[in-house]
Amino acid sequence: MLAYLIRRLFAAAVMLVVIILVVFGIFFLVPKWAGVDVALSFVGKQADPAAVEGVRQKLGLSDPVFVQAWEFFKGIFAGRTYAAGGDVTNCSAPCFGYSFRTEQAVWPVLTERFPVTLALALGAAVLWLIFGLAAGVLSALKRGTLWDRGAMVVALSGVSLPIYFTGLLSLAIFSHGLGWINAEFVPLEDSLSGWLGGMILPWVTLAFLYAAMYARITRATMMEILGEDYIRTARAKGLKEQVVIRKHAMRSTLTPLLTMLGMDLGALMGGAILTETTFSLPGLGQKVLDAIQNQDLPFILGVVLITSLAVLIANLVVDILYAVIDPRVRLA
């Protein structure tokens, strides 16, 4: 088990370096090769030539590519200084970039909004795992029944309906219509009940989409596993059906779901743009949308880095959970 963990940590470290270099290439090299002025992208099209030249010097765009890549890489772990003549701007570690438009370092702004996105993703994940797994397992065990067909119709609706439709519909019914829920976001430090009230509808709306997908995958996987030889052997040995399902079938069913969970949670760490916009949540998704509208490239770069790192960490955790759930992974 220890050797397995060491191998996975080493692979994650290598992948981290690759991710940082790829992000650097996308935001600094690709625009340059396409004939786009990178400095102009960072400072804005309406900036005067002196400001553009200052940003060009601060970013070191005239330096060799490997020097630029090293400065970008080093800044994430040790901080960075942007200097142009006597104009010096310090960006403390971890430096995910600096917005020369708003005169703000990217990392503090993103960490201020990250807790909202984290709470949204984790709360929704708990709901979609509970209801998605339960619906999928019951549908597989009651194949062809009214429950199975009804659950799959609901799941198909959840996959098909966009979040901005289900979100606005839930707001219209439960908040504006019935008045049961105050959907206005309230910071957790101000009021726990107000925070929960503002997060319930976003949780349910986001979970409805993912629970539908997880229910369909769980049903298909469970039905396939229930036909395996080792399941028939377990039943032939006289084991109770609940033991067969819980101890044998569920373990194999959870493997693909863990992979999905790692990818989905990692992606949501970069912001659930539609959900946050629909419910006016001040998370990373809302910040990404604002950055795109204002063409504020450093914040977009920062969110891309956070999302990539979140997916990497989530997949590392999933690989470790694989070894816990399925001993064959440790033996391999």
XYZ file of C-alpha atoms in Angstrom:
332
model
C 0.000 0.000 0.000
C 2.850 2.386 0.854
C 4.584 1.706 -2.466
C 1.287 2.362 -4.267
C 0.874 5.711 -2.475
C 4.448 6.739 -3.278
C 3.945 5.940 -6.963
C 0.705 7.933 -7.093
C 2.216 10.932 -5.283
C 5.192 10.947 -7.641
C 2.897 10.746 -10.662
C 0.790 13.596 -9.241
C 3.889 15.761 -8.761
C 4.976 15.159 -12.358
C 1.463 15.917 -13.614
C 1.438 19.143 -11.576
C 4.549 20.373 -13.393
C 3.032 19.412 -16.741
C -0.222 21.237 -15.928
C 1.592 24.444 -14.997
C 3.678 24.359 -18.176
C 0.616 23.648 -20.346
C -1.308 26.543 -18.776
C 1.701 28.794 -19.346
C 1.822 27.742 -22.980
C -1.911 28.321 -23.517
C -1.919 31.835 -22.064
C 1.511 33.095 -23.106
C 2.882 31.148 -26.073
C -0.206 30.277 -28.140
C -1.413 33.936 -28.362
C 2.090 35.019 -29.339
C 2.288 32.393 -32.091
C -1.145 33.542 -33.287
C 0.125 37.110 -33.613
C -1.718 38.433 -30.534
C 0.014 40.940 -28.275
C 0.037 39.211 -24.874
C 0.700 42.461 -23.022
C -2.328 44.049 -24.677
C -4.453 41.077 -23.566
C -3.341 41.567 -19.976
C -3.788 45.338 -19.778
C -6.777 45.899 -22.091
C -7.289 47.161 -25.620
C -8.022 50.712 -24.469
C -4.718 51.144 -22.639
C -2.188 53.683 -23.861
C 1.060 52.420 -25.464
C 3.134 53.376 -22.403
C 0.983 51.177 -20.137
C 1.197 48.284 -22.607
C 4.984 48.579 -22.774
C 5.151 48.693 -18.967
C 3.176 45.455 -18.689
C 5.340 43.889 -21.385
C 8.421 44.644 -19.301
C 6.792 43.489 -16.058
C 5.817 40.169 -17.572
C 9.248 39.760 -19.149
C 7.762 39.028 -22.562
C 11.046 39.927 -24.257
C 12.934 37.261 -22.292
C 13.585 33.775 -23.709
C 10.679 31.355 -23.384
C 12.383 29.148 -20.787
C 13.043 32.223 -18.602
C 9.383 33.260 -18.820
C 8.276 29.713 -18.001
C 10.621 29.554 -15.004
C 9.383 32.889 -13.642
C 5.784 31.758 -14.041
C 6.499 28.415 -12.352
C 8.552 29.958 -9.547
C 5.899 32.597 -8.863
C 3.320 29.952 -7.958
C 5.494 28.522 -5.188
C 7.770 31.404 -4.128
C 6.029 34.586 -5.261
C 7.038 36.991 -7.977
C 8.055 40.611 -8.513
C 6.806 42.491 -11.561
C 9.244 45.322 -12.309
C 9.428 47.906 -15.080
C 11.994 50.589 -14.368
C 11.129 52.092 -11.009
C 7.611 50.633 -11.004
C 7.692 47.471 -8.892
C 4.705 45.253 -8.080
C 5.044 42.401 -5.600
C 2.885 39.288 -5.845
C 3.365 37.042 -2.818
C 3.247 33.251 -3.010
C 1.252 31.561 -4.275
C 1.218 34.007 -7.168
C -1.411 32.893 -9.668
C -1.049 36.137 -11.596
C -1.690 39.842 -11.160
C -4.436 41.925 -12.738
C -2.936 45.167 -13.991
C -6.442 46.464 -14.698
C -7.799 46.217 -11.156
C -4.357 46.389 -9.481
C -5.123 43.171 -7.570
C -3.276 39.915 -7.086
C -5.381 37.035 -8.362
C -4.892 34.590 -5.476
C -6.465 36.650 -2.622
C -9.560 37.384 -4.720
C -9.972 33.732 -5.690
C -9.511 32.473 -2.119
C -12.152 34.946 -0.957
C -14.674 33.409 -3.378
C -13.521 29.797 -3.194
C -15.406 28.873 0.043
C -18.749 29.625 -1.658
C -17.891 27.369 -4.602
C -16.540 24.663 -2.271
C -19.712 24.712 -0.151
C -21.882 24.543 -3.270
C -19.953 21.600 -4.756
C -19.669 19.541 -1.559
C -23.278 20.092 -0.490
C -24.580 19.136 -3.916
C -22.222 16.128 -4.062
C -23.635 14.701 -0.830
C -27.170 14.978 -2.215
C -26.442 13.563 -5.654
C -24.474 10.626 -4.226
C -27.230 9.678 -1.776
C -30.126 9.962 -4.193
C -28.251 8.897 -7.323
C -26.862 5.723 -5.738
C -30.145 4.828 -4.052
C -32.204 5.337 -7.204
C -29.715 3.443 -9.388
C -29.394 0.449 -7.075
C -33.151 0.140 -6.534
C -33.784 0.429 -10.282
C -31.284 -2.354 -10.971
C -32.824 -4.598 -8.305
C -36.369 -3.835 -9.494
C -35.633 -3.953 -13.206
C -38.680 -3.497 -15.416
C -40.984 -2.443 -12.587
C -42.918 0.801 -12.307
C -40.266 2.145 -9.938
C -37.499 1.416 -12.425
C -39.270 3.139 -15.292
C -40.358 6.108 -13.201
C -36.869 6.626 -11.740
C -35.271 6.483 -15.188
C -37.792 8.983 -16.582
C -36.905 11.388 -13.768
C -33.201 10.722 -14.379
C -33.600 11.406 -18.090
C -35.380 14.669 -17.246
C -32.554 15.662 -14.915
C -29.932 15.041 -17.606
C -31.939 16.816 -20.314
C -33.122 19.950 -18.498
C -30.493 22.710 -18.258
C -29.578 24.111 -14.858
C -30.700 27.627 -15.680
C -34.197 26.242 -16.407
C -34.515 24.091 -13.274
C -32.870 26.821 -11.194
C -35.204 29.577 -12.354
C -38.186 27.224 -12.003
C -37.260 26.373 -8.417
C -36.810 30.076 -7.627
C -40.193 30.901 -9.144
C -41.998 28.153 -7.202
C -40.310 27.880 -3.810
C -38.920 31.379 -3.314
C -41.119 33.863 -5.180
C -44.313 31.796 -5.420
C -44.733 29.878 -2.168
C -42.250 31.962 -0.201
C -40.896 28.910 1.625
C -37.236 29.739 1.045
C -35.320 32.999 1.052
C -32.942 32.323 -1.831
C -30.793 35.408 -1.211
C -27.210 34.473 -0.366
C -26.127 35.272 3.203
C -22.491 34.780 4.336
C -22.043 31.937 6.817
C -20.436 34.209 9.399
C -23.512 36.443 9.399
C -26.197 33.790 9.874
C -26.128 29.988 9.699
C -29.847 29.706 8.994
C -29.673 32.439 6.351
C -26.687 30.741 4.717
C -28.485 27.393 4.624
C -31.601 29.037 3.198
C -29.571 30.623 0.426
C -27.758 27.373 -0.425
C -30.634 24.851 -0.393
C -32.011 25.616 -3.849
C -28.545 25.764 -5.511
C -27.660 22.437 -3.868
C -30.855 20.748 -5.017
C -30.675 22.203 -8.532
C -27.065 21.157 -9.071
C -27.621 17.765 -7.406
C -30.649 17.061 -9.617
C -28.458 17.152 -12.726
C -25.673 14.974 -11.315
C -27.957 12.582 -9.399
C -29.686 11.799 -12.681
C -26.390 10.891 -14.345
C -25.193 8.866 -11.353
C -28.501 6.977 -11.165
C -28.240 5.914 -14.805
C -24.588 4.840 -14.458
C -25.291 3.019 -11.174
C -28.235 1.140 -12.669
C -26.285 0.030 -15.748
C -23.209 -0.986 -13.741
C -25.188 -2.804 -11.061
C -27.197 -4.770 -13.626
C -23.991 -5.867 -15.345
C -22.334 -6.876 -12.058
C -25.369 -8.829 -10.838
C -24.894 -11.129 -13.830
C -21.245 -11.925 -12.995
C -20.141 -15.410 -11.958
C -18.877 -14.369 -8.528
C -22.303 -12.931 -7.662
C -23.985 -16.218 -8.630
C -21.375 -18.052 -6.560
C -22.055 -15.863 -3.533
C -25.773 -16.534 -3.832
C -25.158 -20.282 -4.302
C -23.173 -20.308 -1.040
C -26.336 -19.236 0.733
C -25.397 -15.643 1.530
C -28.290 -13.310 2.221
C -29.241 -11.054 -0.688
C -28.444 -7.888 1.263
C -24.950 -9.225 2.017
C -24.404 -10.076 -1.654
C -25.473 -6.575 -2.710
C -23.656 -4.660 0.016
C -20.414 -6.616 0.275
C -19.876 -7.854 -3.281
C -21.917 -5.915 -5.849
C -21.635 -2.436 -4.333
C -17.836 -2.496 -4.190
C -17.542 -3.073 -7.905
C -20.304 -0.573 -8.610
C -18.531 2.191 -6.696
C -15.347 2.025 -8.798
C -16.610 3.881 -11.909
C -18.658 6.218 -9.706
C -15.539 7.261 -7.811
C -13.884 8.156 -11.087
C -16.887 10.282 -12.046
C -16.975 11.898 -8.607
C -13.323 12.890 -8.789
C -13.721 14.490 -12.201
C -17.013 16.207 -11.349
C -15.900 17.627 -8.014
C -12.591 18.768 -9.452
C -14.314 20.545 -12.327
C -16.813 22.204 -9.974
C -13.964 23.608 -7.878
C -13.379 26.023 -10.754
C -16.895 27.334 -10.339
C -20.376 26.187 -11.321
C -20.968 29.134 -13.626
C -24.619 28.490 -14.516
C -25.678 27.658 -10.959
C -23.806 30.559 -9.374
C -25.129 32.982 -11.969
C -28.723 31.755 -11.628
C -28.709 32.107 -7.845
C -26.320 35.116 -7.664
C -23.728 33.259 -5.585
C -20.406 35.122 -5.190
C -18.253 32.135 -6.103
C -15.508 31.413 -8.608
C -17.974 30.805 -11.417
C -19.409 34.294 -11.045
C -15.864 35.715 -11.009
C -14.967 33.820 -14.184
C -18.015 35.248 -15.922
C -17.095 38.773 -14.822
C -13.493 38.250 -15.966
C -14.634 37.032 -19.380
C -16.971 39.982 -19.813
C -14.238 42.427 -18.740
C -11.523 40.536 -20.658
C -9.494 40.281 -17.440
C -7.114 37.517 -18.531
C -5.141 37.009 -15.259
C -8.275 35.978 -13.340
C -9.245 33.532 -16.083
C -5.717 32.093 -15.931
C -5.953 31.782 -12.139
C -9.253 29.910 -12.255
C -7.904 27.558 -14.942
C -4.963 26.751 -12.667
C -7.207 26.183 -9.643
C -9.535 23.939 -11.635
C -6.652 21.892 -13.032
C -5.083 21.460 -9.604
C -8.458 20.537 -8.076
C -9.005 17.829 -10.702
C -5.489 16.516 -10.050
C -6.016 16.385 -6.273
C -9.474 14.846 -6.634
C -8.126 12.093 -8.880
C -5.281 11.429 -6.435
C -7.824 10.994 -3.626
C -9.921 8.741 -5.872
C -6.911 6.537 -6.646
C -6.272 6.148 -2.918
C -9.932 5.270 -2.336
C -9.657 2.659 -5.101
C -7.074 0.853 -3.015
C -9.364 0.966 0.017
C -12.447 -0.312 -1.832
C -10.808 -2.836 -4.153
C -7.803 -4.811 -2.763
C -6.861 -5.845 -6.330
C -5.573 -2.309 -6.884
C -3.094 -2.690 -4.035
C -1.936 -6.060 -5.349
C -1.492 -4.648 -8.857
